[in-house]
PDB file of C-alpha atoms in Angstrom:
ATOM      1  CA  MET R   1     -12.345 -20.159   6.373  1.00 93.00           C
ATOM      2  CA  ILE R   2     -10.024 -17.221   7.040  1.00 94.00           C
ATOM      3  CA  LEU R   3     -11.187 -14.003   8.138  1.00 95.00           C
ATOM      4  CA  VAL R   4      -9.182 -10.928   6.963  1.00 95.00           C
ATOM      5  CA  THR R   5      -9.945  -7.490   8.298  1.00 92.00           C
ATOM      6  CA  GLY R   6      -9.442  -5.463   5.262  1.00 64.00           C
ATOM      7  CA  ALA R   7      -9.559  -8.606   2.913  1.00 54.00           C
ATOM      8  CA  ALA R   8     -11.476 -11.329   1.226  1.00 37.00           C
ATOM      9  CA  GLY R   9     -13.365 -14.502   1.687  1.00 33.00           C
ATOM     10  CA  GLY R  10     -15.254 -17.647   0.525  1.00 32.00           C
ATOM     11  CA  PRO R  11     -18.841 -18.957   1.672  1.00 30.00           C
ATOM     12  CA  GLN R  12     -20.063 -18.452   5.111  1.00 30.00           C
ATOM     13  CA  GLY R  13     -19.951 -21.530   7.415  1.00 32.00           C
ATOM     14  CA  SER R  14     -17.073 -23.244   5.504  1.00 34.00           C
ATOM     15  CA  THR R  15     -13.714 -23.894   7.097  1.00 38.00           C
ATOM     16  CA  GLY R  16     -11.455 -20.889   5.876  1.00 56.00           C
ATOM     17  CA  ARG R  17      -9.928 -17.411   6.883  1.00 62.00           C
ATOM     18  CA  ALA R  18     -11.198 -14.077   7.557  1.00 62.00           C
ATOM     19  CA  VAL R  19      -9.150 -10.867   6.876  1.00 64.00           C
ATOM     20  CA  ALA R  20      -9.862  -7.636   8.642  1.00 59.00           C
ATOM     21  CA  GLY R  21      -8.982  -4.371   7.010  1.00 55.00           C
ATOM     22  CA  ALA R  22      -9.278  -5.944   3.771  1.00 57.00           C
ATOM     23  CA  ALA R  23      -9.942  -3.069   1.571  1.00 51.00           C
ATOM     24  CA  GLY R  24      -6.673  -1.408   2.271  1.00 49.00           C
ATOM     25  CA  GLY R  25      -5.217   2.260   1.816  1.00 52.00           C
ATOM     26  CA  ALA R  26      -2.386   4.282   0.938  1.00 50.00           C
ATOM     27  CA  GLN R  27       0.055   3.449   3.813  1.00 51.00           C
ATOM     28  CA  GLY R  28       0.335  -0.454   3.581  1.00 54.00           C
ATOM     29  CA  SER R  29      -2.865  -2.153   2.656  1.00 80.00           C
ATOM     30  CA  THR R  30      -1.710  -5.385   4.525  1.00 94.00           C
ATOM     31  CA  GLY R  31      -5.123  -6.705   4.887  1.00 94.00           C
ATOM     32  CA  ARG R  32      -5.787  -6.361   1.098  1.00 94.00           C
ATOM     33  CA  SER R  33      -2.454  -8.171   0.228  1.00 95.00           C
ATOM     34  CA  VAL R  34      -3.183 -10.840   2.719  1.00 96.00           C
ATOM     35  CA  ALA R  35      -6.506 -11.772   1.068  1.00 96.00           C
ATOM     36  CA  GLY R  36      -4.980 -11.742  -2.212  1.00 95.00           C
ATOM     37  CA  HIS R  37      -2.360 -14.291  -1.168  1.00 96.00           C
ATOM     38  CA  LEU R  38      -4.749 -16.531   0.464  1.00 97.00           C
ATOM     39  CA  LEU R  39      -7.149 -16.332  -2.696  1.00 97.00           C
ATOM     40  CA  GLU R  40      -4.381 -17.172  -4.853  1.00 96.00           C
ATOM     41  CA  ARG R  41      -3.690 -20.208  -3.065  1.00 96.00           C
ATOM     42  CA  GLY R  42      -7.475 -21.434  -3.297  1.00 96.00           C
ATOM     43  CA  GLU R  43      -8.473 -20.648   0.382  1.00 96.00           C
ATOM     44  CA  ALA R  44     -11.949 -19.570   1.297  1.00 97.00           C
ATOM     45  CA  VAL R  45     -11.717 -16.041   2.640  1.00 97.00           C
ATOM     46  CA  ARG R  46     -14.202 -13.543   4.191  1.00 97.00           C
ATOM     47  CA  ALA R  47     -12.875  -9.806   3.988  1.00 96.00           C
ATOM     48  CA  PHE R  48     -14.165  -7.329   6.600  1.00 96.00           C
ATOM     49  CA  VAL R  49     -14.210  -3.811   5.270  1.00 95.00           C
ATOM     50  CA  ARG R  50     -15.730  -0.679   6.803  1.00 93.00           C
ATOM     51  CA  THR R  51     -17.321   0.731   3.292  1.00 92.00           C
ATOM     52  CA  ASP R  52     -18.804  -1.153   0.668  1.00 94.00           C
ATOM     53  CA  ASP R  53     -17.168   0.741  -2.269  1.00 93.00           C
ATOM     54  CA  HIS R  54     -15.032  -0.174  -5.304  1.00 94.00           C
ATOM     55  CA  ARG R  55     -12.497  -1.686  -3.456  1.00 92.00           C
ATOM     56  CA  ALA R  56     -14.902  -4.275  -1.828  1.00 94.00           C
ATOM     57  CA  ASP R  57     -16.165  -5.044  -5.321  1.00 95.00           C
ATOM     58  CA  GLU R  58     -12.845  -5.792  -6.512  1.00 94.00           C
ATOM     59  CA  LEU R  59     -12.566  -8.105  -3.584  1.00 95.00           C
ATOM     60  CA  ARG R  60     -15.619  -9.900  -4.692  1.00 96.00           C
ATOM     61  CA  GLY R  61     -14.389  -9.982  -8.048  1.00 96.00           C
ATOM     62  CA  LEU R  62     -11.450 -11.957  -6.693  1.00 95.00           C
ATOM     63  CA  GLY R  63     -13.609 -14.493  -5.074  1.00 96.00           C
ATOM     64  CA  ALA R  64     -13.933 -13.031  -1.582  1.00 96.00           C
ATOM     65  CA  GLU R  65     -16.872 -13.062   0.539  1.00 96.00           C
ATOM     66  CA  VAL R  66     -17.136  -9.282   1.830  1.00 96.00           C
ATOM     67  CA  VAL R  67     -18.655  -8.402   5.218  1.00 96.00           C
ATOM     68  CA  VAL R  68     -19.106  -4.680   5.810  1.00 96.00           C
ATOM     69  CA  GLY R  69     -19.098  -3.274   9.440  1.00 96.00           C
ATOM     70  CA  ASP R  70     -17.263  -1.644  12.317  1.00 96.00           C
ATOM     71  CA  LEU R  71     -14.466  -3.496  13.928  1.00 97.00           C
ATOM     72  CA  ARG R  72     -15.123  -1.420  17.291  1.00 97.00           C
ATOM     73  CA  GLU R  73     -18.846  -2.886  17.286  1.00 97.00           C
ATOM     74  CA  ILE R  74     -19.189  -6.448  18.641  1.00 98.00           C
ATOM     75  CA  SER R  75     -22.618  -6.447  16.791  1.00 98.00           C
ATOM     76  CA  SER R  76     -20.686  -6.225  13.596  1.00 97.00           C
ATOM     77  CA  VAL R  77     -17.760  -8.540  14.446  1.00 98.00           C
ATOM     78  CA  ARG R  78     -19.737 -11.611  15.840  1.00 97.00           C
ATOM     79  CA  PRO R  79     -21.354 -12.425  12.604  1.00 96.00           C
ATOM     80  CA  ALA R  80     -18.218 -11.714  10.688  1.00 97.00           C
ATOM     81  CA  VAL R  81     -16.124 -14.405  12.675  1.00 97.00           C
ATOM     82  CA  ARG R  82     -18.896 -17.094  12.561  1.00 96.00           C
ATOM     83  CA  GLY R  83     -17.744 -19.977  10.858  1.00 95.00           C
ATOM     84  CA  VAL R  84     -14.181 -18.855  10.790  1.00 96.00           C
ATOM     85  CA  SER R  85     -11.068 -20.937  11.917  1.00 96.00           C
ATOM     86  CA  ARG R  86      -8.339 -18.427  11.461  1.00 98.00           C
ATOM     87  CA  ALA R  87      -8.117 -14.612  10.929  1.00 98.00           C
ATOM     88  CA  PHE R  88      -5.795 -11.852  10.216  1.00 98.00           C
ATOM     89  CA  PHE R  89      -6.320  -8.583  12.361  1.00 97.00           C
ATOM     90  CA  THR R  90      -5.205  -5.124  11.520  1.00 96.00           C
ATOM     91  CA  TYR R  91      -6.326  -1.513  12.727  1.00 95.00           C
ATOM     92  CA  PRO R  92      -5.343   1.806  11.177  1.00 92.00           C
ATOM     93  CA  VAL R  93      -3.135   4.203  13.227  1.00 93.00           C
ATOM     94  CA  THR R  94      -6.328   6.183  14.489  1.00 93.00           C
ATOM     95  CA  ALA R  95      -8.410   5.875  17.729  1.00 95.00           C
ATOM     96  CA  GLY R  96     -10.281   2.970  18.482  1.00 97.00           C
ATOM     97  CA  LEU R  97      -7.432   0.120  18.489  1.00 97.00           C
ATOM     98  CA  LEU R  98      -8.400  -1.251  21.936  1.00 98.00           C
ATOM     99  CA  ASP R  99     -12.121  -1.187  21.208  1.00 98.00           C
ATOM    100  CA  ALA R 100     -11.473  -3.211  18.112  1.00 98.00           C
ATOM    101  CA  THR R 101      -9.090  -5.573  19.788  1.00 98.00           C
ATOM    102  CA  GLY R 102     -11.700  -6.247  22.700  1.00 98.00           C
ATOM    103  CA  ALA R 103     -14.594  -6.679  20.373  1.00 98.00           C
ATOM    104  CA  PHE R 104     -12.583  -9.035  17.913  1.00 98.00           C
ATOM    105  CA  ALA R 105     -11.008 -11.164  20.665  1.00 98.00           C
ATOM    106  CA  ALA R 106     -14.197 -11.550  22.364  1.00 98.00           C
ATOM    107  CA  ALA R 107     -15.882 -12.667  19.177  1.00 98.00           C
ATOM    108  CA  ALA R 108     -12.859 -14.858  18.136  1.00 98.00           C
ATOM    109  CA  ARG R 109     -12.841 -16.646  21.508  1.00 98.00           C
ATOM    110  CA  GLU R 110     -16.726 -17.220  21.457  1.00 97.00           C
ATOM    111  CA  GLU R 111     -16.399 -18.770  17.927  1.00 97.00           C
ATOM    112  CA  GLY R 112     -13.421 -20.917  18.887  1.00 97.00           C
ATOM    113  CA  LEU R 113     -10.733 -19.441  16.503  1.00 98.00           C
ATOM    114  CA  THR R 114      -7.409 -21.281  16.650  1.00 97.00           C
ATOM    115  CA  ARG R 115      -5.087 -18.577  15.178  1.00 98.00           C
ATOM    116  CA  VAL R 116      -5.286 -14.667  14.953  1.00 98.00           C
ATOM    117  CA  VAL R 117      -2.302 -13.143  13.358  1.00 98.00           C
ATOM    118  CA  GLU R 118      -2.433  -9.496  14.051  1.00 98.00           C
ATOM    119  CA  VAL R 119      -0.280  -6.587  13.072  1.00 97.00           C
ATOM    120  CA  SER R 120       1.392  -4.983  16.225  1.00 98.00           C
ATOM    121  CA  GLN R 121       4.471  -2.815  16.176  1.00 97.00           C
ATOM    122  CA  LEU R 122       8.241  -3.404  16.458  1.00 97.00           C
ATOM    123  CA  ASP R 123       8.761  -1.946  20.057  1.00 96.00           C
ATOM    124  CA  ALA R 124       5.527  -2.802  21.624  1.00 98.00           C
ATOM    125  CA  SER R 125       5.811  -2.890  25.532  1.00 97.00           C
ATOM    126  CA  PRO R 126       4.416  -1.251  28.604  1.00 98.00           C
ATOM    127  CA  ASP R 127       7.339   1.119  28.800  1.00 97.00           C
ATOM    128  CA  ALA R 128       7.514   1.940  25.064  1.00 96.00           C
ATOM    129  CA  LEU R 129       7.986   5.576  24.103  1.00 93.00           C
ATOM    130  CA  THR R 130       4.820   6.223  21.939  1.00 94.00           C
ATOM    131  CA  PRO R 131       1.332   6.002  23.039  1.00 95.00           C
ATOM    132  CA  ARG R 132       0.432   3.938  20.231  1.00 96.00           C
ATOM    133  CA  MET R 133       3.211   1.218  20.886  1.00 97.00           C
ATOM    134  CA  ARG R 134       1.967   1.143  24.577  1.00 98.00           C
ATOM    135  CA  ARG R 135      -1.651   0.533  23.152  1.00 98.00           C
ATOM    136  CA  HIS R 136      -0.384  -2.213  20.842  1.00 98.00           C
ATOM    137  CA  TRP R 137       1.199  -3.976  23.977  1.00 98.00           C
ATOM    138  CA  VAL R 138      -2.171  -3.834  25.591  1.00 98.00           C
ATOM    139  CA  ALA R 139      -4.006  -5.333  22.455  1.00 98.00           C
ATOM    140  CA  GLU R 140      -1.359  -8.113  22.496  1.00 98.00           C
ATOM    141  CA  GLN R 141      -2.474  -8.821  26.082  1.00 98.00           C
ATOM    142  CA  VAL R 142      -5.864  -8.779  25.336  1.00 98.00           C
ATOM    143  CA  PHE R 143      -5.560 -11.314  22.319  1.00 98.00           C
ATOM    144  CA  ASP R 144      -3.279 -13.542  24.532  1.00 98.00           C
ATOM    145  CA  ARG R 145      -5.738 -13.817  27.421  1.00 98.00           C
ATOM    146  CA  ALA R 146      -8.564 -14.689  24.778  1.00 98.00           C
ATOM    147  CA  GLY R 147      -6.965 -18.057  24.253  1.00 98.00           C
ATOM    148  CA  VAL R 148      -7.348 -17.773  20.498  1.00 98.00           C
ATOM    149  CA  GLY R 149      -3.545 -18.700  19.356  1.00 98.00           C
ATOM    150  CA  ALA R 150      -2.628 -15.103  18.808  1.00 98.00           C
ATOM    151  CA  VAL R 151       0.560 -14.370  16.944  1.00 98.00           C
ATOM    152  CA  HIS R 152       1.817 -10.634  17.130  1.00 98.00           C
ATOM    153  CA  LEU R 153       3.585  -9.365  13.875  1.00 98.00           C
ATOM    154  CA  ARG R 154       5.814  -6.716  15.664  1.00 98.00           C
ATOM    155  CA  ALA R 155       6.560  -4.875  12.438  1.00 98.00           C
ATOM    156  CA  ALA R 156       9.087  -2.153  11.320  1.00 98.00           C
ATOM    157  CA  VAL R 157       8.253   1.140   9.724  1.00 97.00           C
ATOM    158  CA  PHE R 158       6.475   0.534   6.386  1.00 97.00           C
ATOM    159  CA  PHE R 159       8.290   1.790   3.157  1.00 97.00           C
ATOM    160  CA  GLU R 160       4.717   3.196   2.306  1.00 95.00           C
ATOM    161  CA  ASN R 161       4.807   5.398   5.383  1.00 95.00           C
ATOM    162  CA  LEU R 162       7.829   7.189   3.846  1.00 97.00           C
ATOM    163  CA  ALA R 163       6.352   7.210   0.611  1.00 96.00           C
ATOM    164  CA  VAL R 164       3.260   9.250   1.780  1.00 96.00           C
ATOM    165  CA  VAL R 165       5.446  11.765   3.236  1.00 97.00           C
ATOM    166  CA  ALA R 166       7.544  12.143   0.098  1.00 97.00           C
ATOM    167  CA  ALA R 167       4.313  12.220  -2.121  1.00 96.00           C
ATOM    168  CA  ALA R 168       2.787  14.928   0.080  1.00 96.00           C
ATOM    169  CA  ALA R 169       6.194  17.096  -0.656  1.00 97.00           C
ATOM    170  CA  GLY R 170       5.140  17.218  -4.516  1.00 96.00           C
ATOM    171  CA  ASP R 171       7.372  19.132  -6.840  1.00 96.00           C
ATOM    172  CA  ARG R 172       9.774  19.882  -3.893  1.00 96.00           C
ATOM    173  CA  ARG R 173      10.882  16.138  -4.325  1.00 97.00           C
ATOM    174  CA  GLU R 174      12.064  15.731  -0.833  1.00 98.00           C
ATOM    175  CA  LEU R 175      11.675  13.313   2.253  1.00 98.00           C
ATOM    176  CA  ALA R 176      11.002  15.901   5.110  1.00 98.00           C
ATOM    177  CA  LEU R 177      11.172  14.365   8.593  1.00 98.00           C
ATOM    178  CA  PRO R 178      12.271  15.415  11.927  1.00 98.00           C
ATOM    179  CA  LEU R 179      15.116  12.938  12.190  1.00 98.00           C
ATOM    180  CA  GLY R 180      18.135  15.029  12.630  1.00 97.00           C
ATOM    181  CA  SER R 181      21.241  13.750  10.549  1.00 97.00           C
ATOM    182  CA  GLY R 182      20.770  11.996   7.508  1.00 98.00           C
ATOM    183  CA  ASP R 183      22.754   9.077   9.068  1.00 98.00           C
ATOM    184  CA  THR R 184      19.975   8.402  11.484  1.00 98.00           C
ATOM    185  CA  LEU R 185      19.000   4.799  11.023  1.00 98.00           C
ATOM    186  CA  ILE R 186      15.405   3.434  10.594  1.00 98.00           C
ATOM    187  CA  PRO R 187      14.199  -0.153  10.880  1.00 98.00           C
ATOM    188  CA  LEU R 188      11.949  -0.700   7.699  1.00 98.00           C
ATOM    189  CA  VAL R 189       9.842  -3.279   5.906  1.00 98.00           C
ATOM    190  CA  SER R 190       7.522  -3.489   2.926  1.00 97.00           C
ATOM    191  CA  ALA R 191       3.884  -3.895   3.628  1.00 96.00           C
ATOM    192  CA  GLY R 192       4.040  -6.822   1.050  1.00 96.00           C
ATOM    193  CA  ASP R 193       6.466  -8.517   3.120  1.00 98.00           C
ATOM    194  CA  VAL R 194       4.245  -8.191   6.344  1.00 98.00           C
ATOM    195  CA  ALA R 195       1.438  -9.503   4.288  1.00 97.00           C
ATOM    196  CA  ARG R 196       3.461 -12.556   2.988  1.00 98.00           C
ATOM    197  CA  VAL R 197       4.552 -13.480   6.568  1.00 98.00           C
ATOM    198  CA  ALA R 198       0.965 -13.097   7.743  1.00 98.00           C
ATOM    199  CA  ALA R 199      -0.416 -15.289   4.901  1.00 98.00           C
ATOM    200  CA  GLY R 200       2.492 -17.990   5.691  1.00 98.00           C
ATOM    201  CA  LEU R 201       1.154 -18.310   9.429  1.00 98.00           C
ATOM    202  CA  LEU R 202      -2.427 -18.370   8.396  1.00 98.00           C
ATOM    203  CA  LEU R 203      -1.916 -21.365   6.219  1.00 97.00           C
ATOM    204  CA  ASP R 204       0.804 -23.108   8.609  1.00 97.00           C
ATOM    205  CA  PRO R 205      -0.660 -25.984  10.280  1.00 95.00           C
ATOM    206  CA  GLY R 206       2.035 -26.271  12.762  1.00 95.00           C
ATOM    207  CA  PRO R 207       2.673 -24.215  16.160  1.00 96.00           C
ATOM    208  CA  ALA R 208       3.883 -20.590  16.073  1.00 97.00           C
ATOM    209  CA  ASP R 209       5.785 -18.250  18.406  1.00 97.00           C
ATOM    210  CA  PRO R 210       3.490 -15.729  19.823  1.00 98.00           C
ATOM    211  CA  VAL R 211       5.794 -12.811  18.737  1.00 98.00           C
ATOM    212  CA  CYS R 212       7.151 -12.588  15.446  1.00 98.00           C
ATOM    213  CA  LEU R 213       9.590  -9.644  14.439  1.00 98.00           C
ATOM    214  CA  VAL R 214       9.361  -8.360  10.831  1.00 98.00           C
ATOM    215  CA  THR R 215      12.277  -6.087   9.592  1.00 98.00           C
ATOM    216  CA  GLY R 216      13.249  -6.254   6.022  1.00 98.00           C
ATOM    217  CA  GLN R 217      15.908  -3.579   5.998  1.00 98.00           C
ATOM    218  CA  MET R 218      18.036  -1.095   8.220  1.00 98.00           C
ATOM    219  CA  ALA R 219      18.579   2.012   6.337  1.00 98.00           C
ATOM    220  CA  SER R 220      19.645   5.586   7.145  1.00 98.00           C
ATOM    221  CA  VAL R 221      17.126   8.263   6.105  1.00 98.00           C
ATOM    222  CA  GLY R 222      19.525   9.818   3.736  1.00 98.00           C
ATOM    223  CA  GLU R 223      19.639   6.299   2.306  1.00 98.00           C
ATOM    224  CA  ALA R 224      15.998   5.880   2.026  1.00 98.00           C
ATOM    225  CA  ALA R 225      15.514   9.334   0.447  1.00 98.00           C
ATOM    226  CA  ASP R 226      18.105   8.349  -2.190  1.00 97.00           C
ATOM    227  CA  ALA R 227      16.345   5.121  -2.930  1.00 97.00           C
ATOM    228  CA  MET R 228      13.146   7.154  -3.675  1.00 97.00           C
ATOM    229  CA  GLY R 229      15.056   9.630  -5.830  1.00 97.00           C
ATOM    230  CA  VAL R 230      14.409  12.565  -3.679  1.00 98.00           C
ATOM    231  CA  LYS R 231      16.504  14.500  -1.044  1.00 98.00           C
ATOM    232  CA  TYR R 232      16.334  14.208   2.624  1.00 98.00           C
ATOM    233  CA  VAL R 233      15.467  17.438   4.523  1.00 98.00           C
ATOM    234  CA  ASP R 234      15.546  17.613   8.476  1.00 98.00           C
ATOM    235  CA  LEU R 235      12.562  19.268   9.644  1.00 97.00           C
ATOM    236  CA  PRO R 236      12.246  20.976  13.095  1.00 97.00           C
ATOM    237  CA  PRO R 237       9.569  18.847  15.339  1.00 95.00           C
ATOM    238  CA  ALA R 238       7.265  21.865  15.213  1.00 95.00           C
ATOM    239  CA  GLU R 239       7.199  22.407  11.730  1.00 97.00           C
ATOM    240  CA  TRP R 240       6.867  18.520  10.935  1.00 97.00           C
ATOM    241  CA  GLU R 241       3.727  18.596  13.475  1.00 97.00           C
ATOM    242  CA  ALA R 242       2.260  21.305  11.439  1.00 96.00           C
ATOM    243  CA  ARG R 243       2.968  19.796   8.145  1.00 97.00           C
ATOM    244  CA  ALA R 244       1.957  16.362   9.259  1.00 97.00           C
ATOM    245  CA  MET R 245      -1.402  17.595  10.184  1.00 97.00           C
ATOM    246  CA  GLU R 246      -2.019  18.680   6.712  1.00 96.00           C
ATOM    247  CA  ILE R 247      -0.920  15.237   5.279  1.00 96.00           C
ATOM    248  CA  TYR R 248      -2.789  13.092   7.753  1.00 95.00           C
ATOM    249  CA  ARG R 249      -5.686  15.308   9.149  1.00 96.00           C
ATOM    250  CA  ASN R 250      -5.701  13.139  12.170  1.00 95.00           C
ATOM    251  CA  PRO R 251      -4.246  14.265  15.421  1.00 95.00           C
ATOM    252  CA  TYR R 252      -3.940  10.412  16.671  1.00 95.00           C
ATOM    253  CA  THR R 253      -1.649   9.868  13.730  1.00 94.00           C
ATOM    254  CA  VAL R 254       0.431  12.876  13.914  1.00 96.00           C
ATOM    255  CA  GLU R 255       0.963  12.296  17.725  1.00 95.00           C
ATOM    256  CA  HIS R 256       2.157   8.612  17.028  1.00 95.00           C
ATOM    257  CA  LEU R 257       4.645   9.591  14.229  1.00 96.00           C
ATOM    258  CA  THR R 258       5.860  12.699  15.900  1.00 97.00           C
ATOM    259  CA  HIS R 259       6.836  10.463  18.983  1.00 96.00           C
ATOM    260  CA  LEU R 260       8.056   7.623  16.698  1.00 97.00           C
ATOM    261  CA  TRP R 261      10.597  10.027  14.617  1.00 98.00           C
ATOM    262  CA  ALA R 262      11.751  11.464  18.013  1.00 97.00           C
ATOM    263  CA  ILE R 263      12.860   7.756  19.194  1.00 97.00           C
ATOM    264  CA  PHE R 264      14.840   7.418  15.898  1.00 97.00           C
ATOM    265  CA  ARG R 265      16.407  10.626  16.178  1.00 97.00           C
ATOM    266  CA  LEU R 266      17.362   9.968  19.725  1.00 96.00           C
ATOM    267  CA  ILE R 267      18.803   6.769  19.083  1.00 97.00           C
ATOM    268  CA  GLY R 268      20.575   8.182  15.820  1.00 97.00           C
ATOM    269  CA  THR R 269      23.157   5.691  14.456  1.00 96.00           C
ATOM    270  CA  GLY R 270      23.535   3.932  17.612  1.00 94.00           C
ATOM    271  CA  HIS R 271      22.966   0.218  18.515  1.00 92.00           C
ATOM    272  CA  HIS R 272      19.241  -1.063  19.490  1.00 94.00           C
ATOM    273  CA  PRO R 273      18.438  -4.429  20.197  1.00 95.00           C
ATOM    274  CA  LEU R 274      15.622  -4.313  17.679  1.00 95.00           C
ATOM    275  CA  TYR R 275      17.779  -3.010  14.810  1.00 97.00           C
ATOM    276  CA  GLY R 276      18.369  -5.884  12.458  1.00 97.00           C
ATOM    277  CA  VAL R 277      16.804  -7.654   9.653  1.00 98.00           C
ATOM    278  CA  THR R 278      14.976 -10.629  10.724  1.00 98.00           C
ATOM    279  CA  GLU R 279      14.661 -14.134   9.260  1.00 98.00           C
ATOM    280  CA  SER R 280      10.935 -14.348   9.490  1.00 98.00           C
ATOM    281  CA  ILE R 281      10.227 -12.701   6.209  1.00 98.00           C
ATOM    282  CA  GLU R 282      12.108 -15.474   4.220  1.00 98.00           C
ATOM    283  CA  ARG R 283      11.141 -18.358   6.559  1.00 98.00           C
ATOM    284  CA  LEU R 284       7.476 -17.512   6.549  1.00 98.00           C
ATOM    285  CA  GLY R 285       7.110 -15.355   3.534  1.00 97.00           C
ATOM    286  CA  GLY R 286       8.934 -17.519   1.135  1.00 97.00           C
ATOM    287  CA  ARG R 287      11.412 -14.797  -0.417  1.00 97.00           C
ATOM    288  CA  ALA R 288      14.072 -12.573   0.791  1.00 98.00           C
ATOM    289  CA  PRO R 289      13.178  -9.088   2.101  1.00 98.00           C
ATOM    290  CA  THR R 290      12.144  -6.517  -0.359  1.00 98.00           C
ATOM    291  CA  THR R 291      14.749  -3.799  -0.448  1.00 98.00           C
ATOM    292  CA  LEU R 292      13.959  -0.047  -0.717  1.00 98.00           C
ATOM    293  CA  ARG R 293      15.417   0.111  -4.205  1.00 97.00           C
ATOM    294  CA  GLU R 294      13.362  -2.884  -5.287  1.00 97.00           C
ATOM    295  CA  PHE R 295      10.188  -1.183  -3.901  1.00 97.00           C
ATOM    296  CA  PHE R 296      10.819   2.270  -5.255  1.00 96.00           C
ATOM    297  CA  GLY R 297      12.416   0.926  -8.705  1.00 92.00           C
ATOM    298  CA  THR R 298      15.548   2.983  -8.251  1.00 74.00           C
ATOM    299  CA  THR R 299      19.200   2.318  -8.900  1.00 60.00           C
ATOM    300  CA  PRO R 300      22.064   3.354  -6.798  1.00 54.00           C
ATOM    301  CA  SER R 301      23.544   6.989  -7.362  1.00 48.00           C
ATOM    302  CA  ARG R 302      26.554   7.356  -9.085  1.00 39.00           C
TER     303      ARG R 302
END
C-alpha cells in the first residue's frame, strides 16, 4: 500500500501506498494528483487528510482508503502508516513543517517503509535565503537519518501559485508581484508534473537518487503574465506584503513568499545554477513538461 498525505488508498494491511495531503487545495494539490495517478494504475492507496469533507468523499469514490488526522501528531500518523510500504509526503506553506516531518519520519522508520517521496523546495539548503527553504533542508536531513529511502523533490515555483495571485486581482486582470522588471526570470513547474514525477518514483522498484530537481519551464514574470492573459505589475515590497496578507491570511505564507520574490528580484535576468528545465519530468513523469501556455490555455500574443 502507498500512503499519500493529501491522497487516497486501499485496504489496511495490504501492500500499497499512502499519500499525505491527499485532499488538495488551490495552490497545487500534489497529494490529490498523486493519489489519482496511483489509483488509475490499480495501486492500493491510503489517503491521509486533515478534514473529512466532500474532498475526502471524492477520494473514497475513486477507491481510496481515507484516514483523517493531523500530520503533526504521532498518534494520528502511526496508524496511518501501518501496513504501508511507500509514502508521499507534502506539507502546506504554513507553520508545522518540522513537527509533521518528525512525526512522519519516526512512524515511517518504525513501520519499515522503503521509500518516502517528499516535496521540498528548489534551493533547500542550510544557507538558503528564505526561512522556509532552510526548514525544508532540515526536514530532508530528518528523513535521511530515519533511513526510509527518502527522495526529496526539490520543486520550482508552481504555476498555481501565480494563478492564485492573478485570481485575487479580479477585474484588474493583473499579476502584481514585487519582482522588478518584467524580464525577471522565475523557475516554474506545474503541480501536475510534480505529481507525475512523485508517482513514477513511488512505483519504480529500482534505486533512486535522494535529491530530484523538478523544474518545467524558465520564464520571465512578463512572459508568465502574458501566458495568463493578464498584465504584469511591479509592486513595491511593502505594498505586496499588505496585499499578500489579504490573499493568504497567514503571516507564515506571506513571510516565505516575500523572501522568495526578493531572491528572484535580486537575481533578475542573471545566471543561477538551479535555473534550467530538468529531465526528471519526462524521465520519471512520462511526458514533456507542461508549459505555461498549455496550463493556462492561451496562445502567444500577436
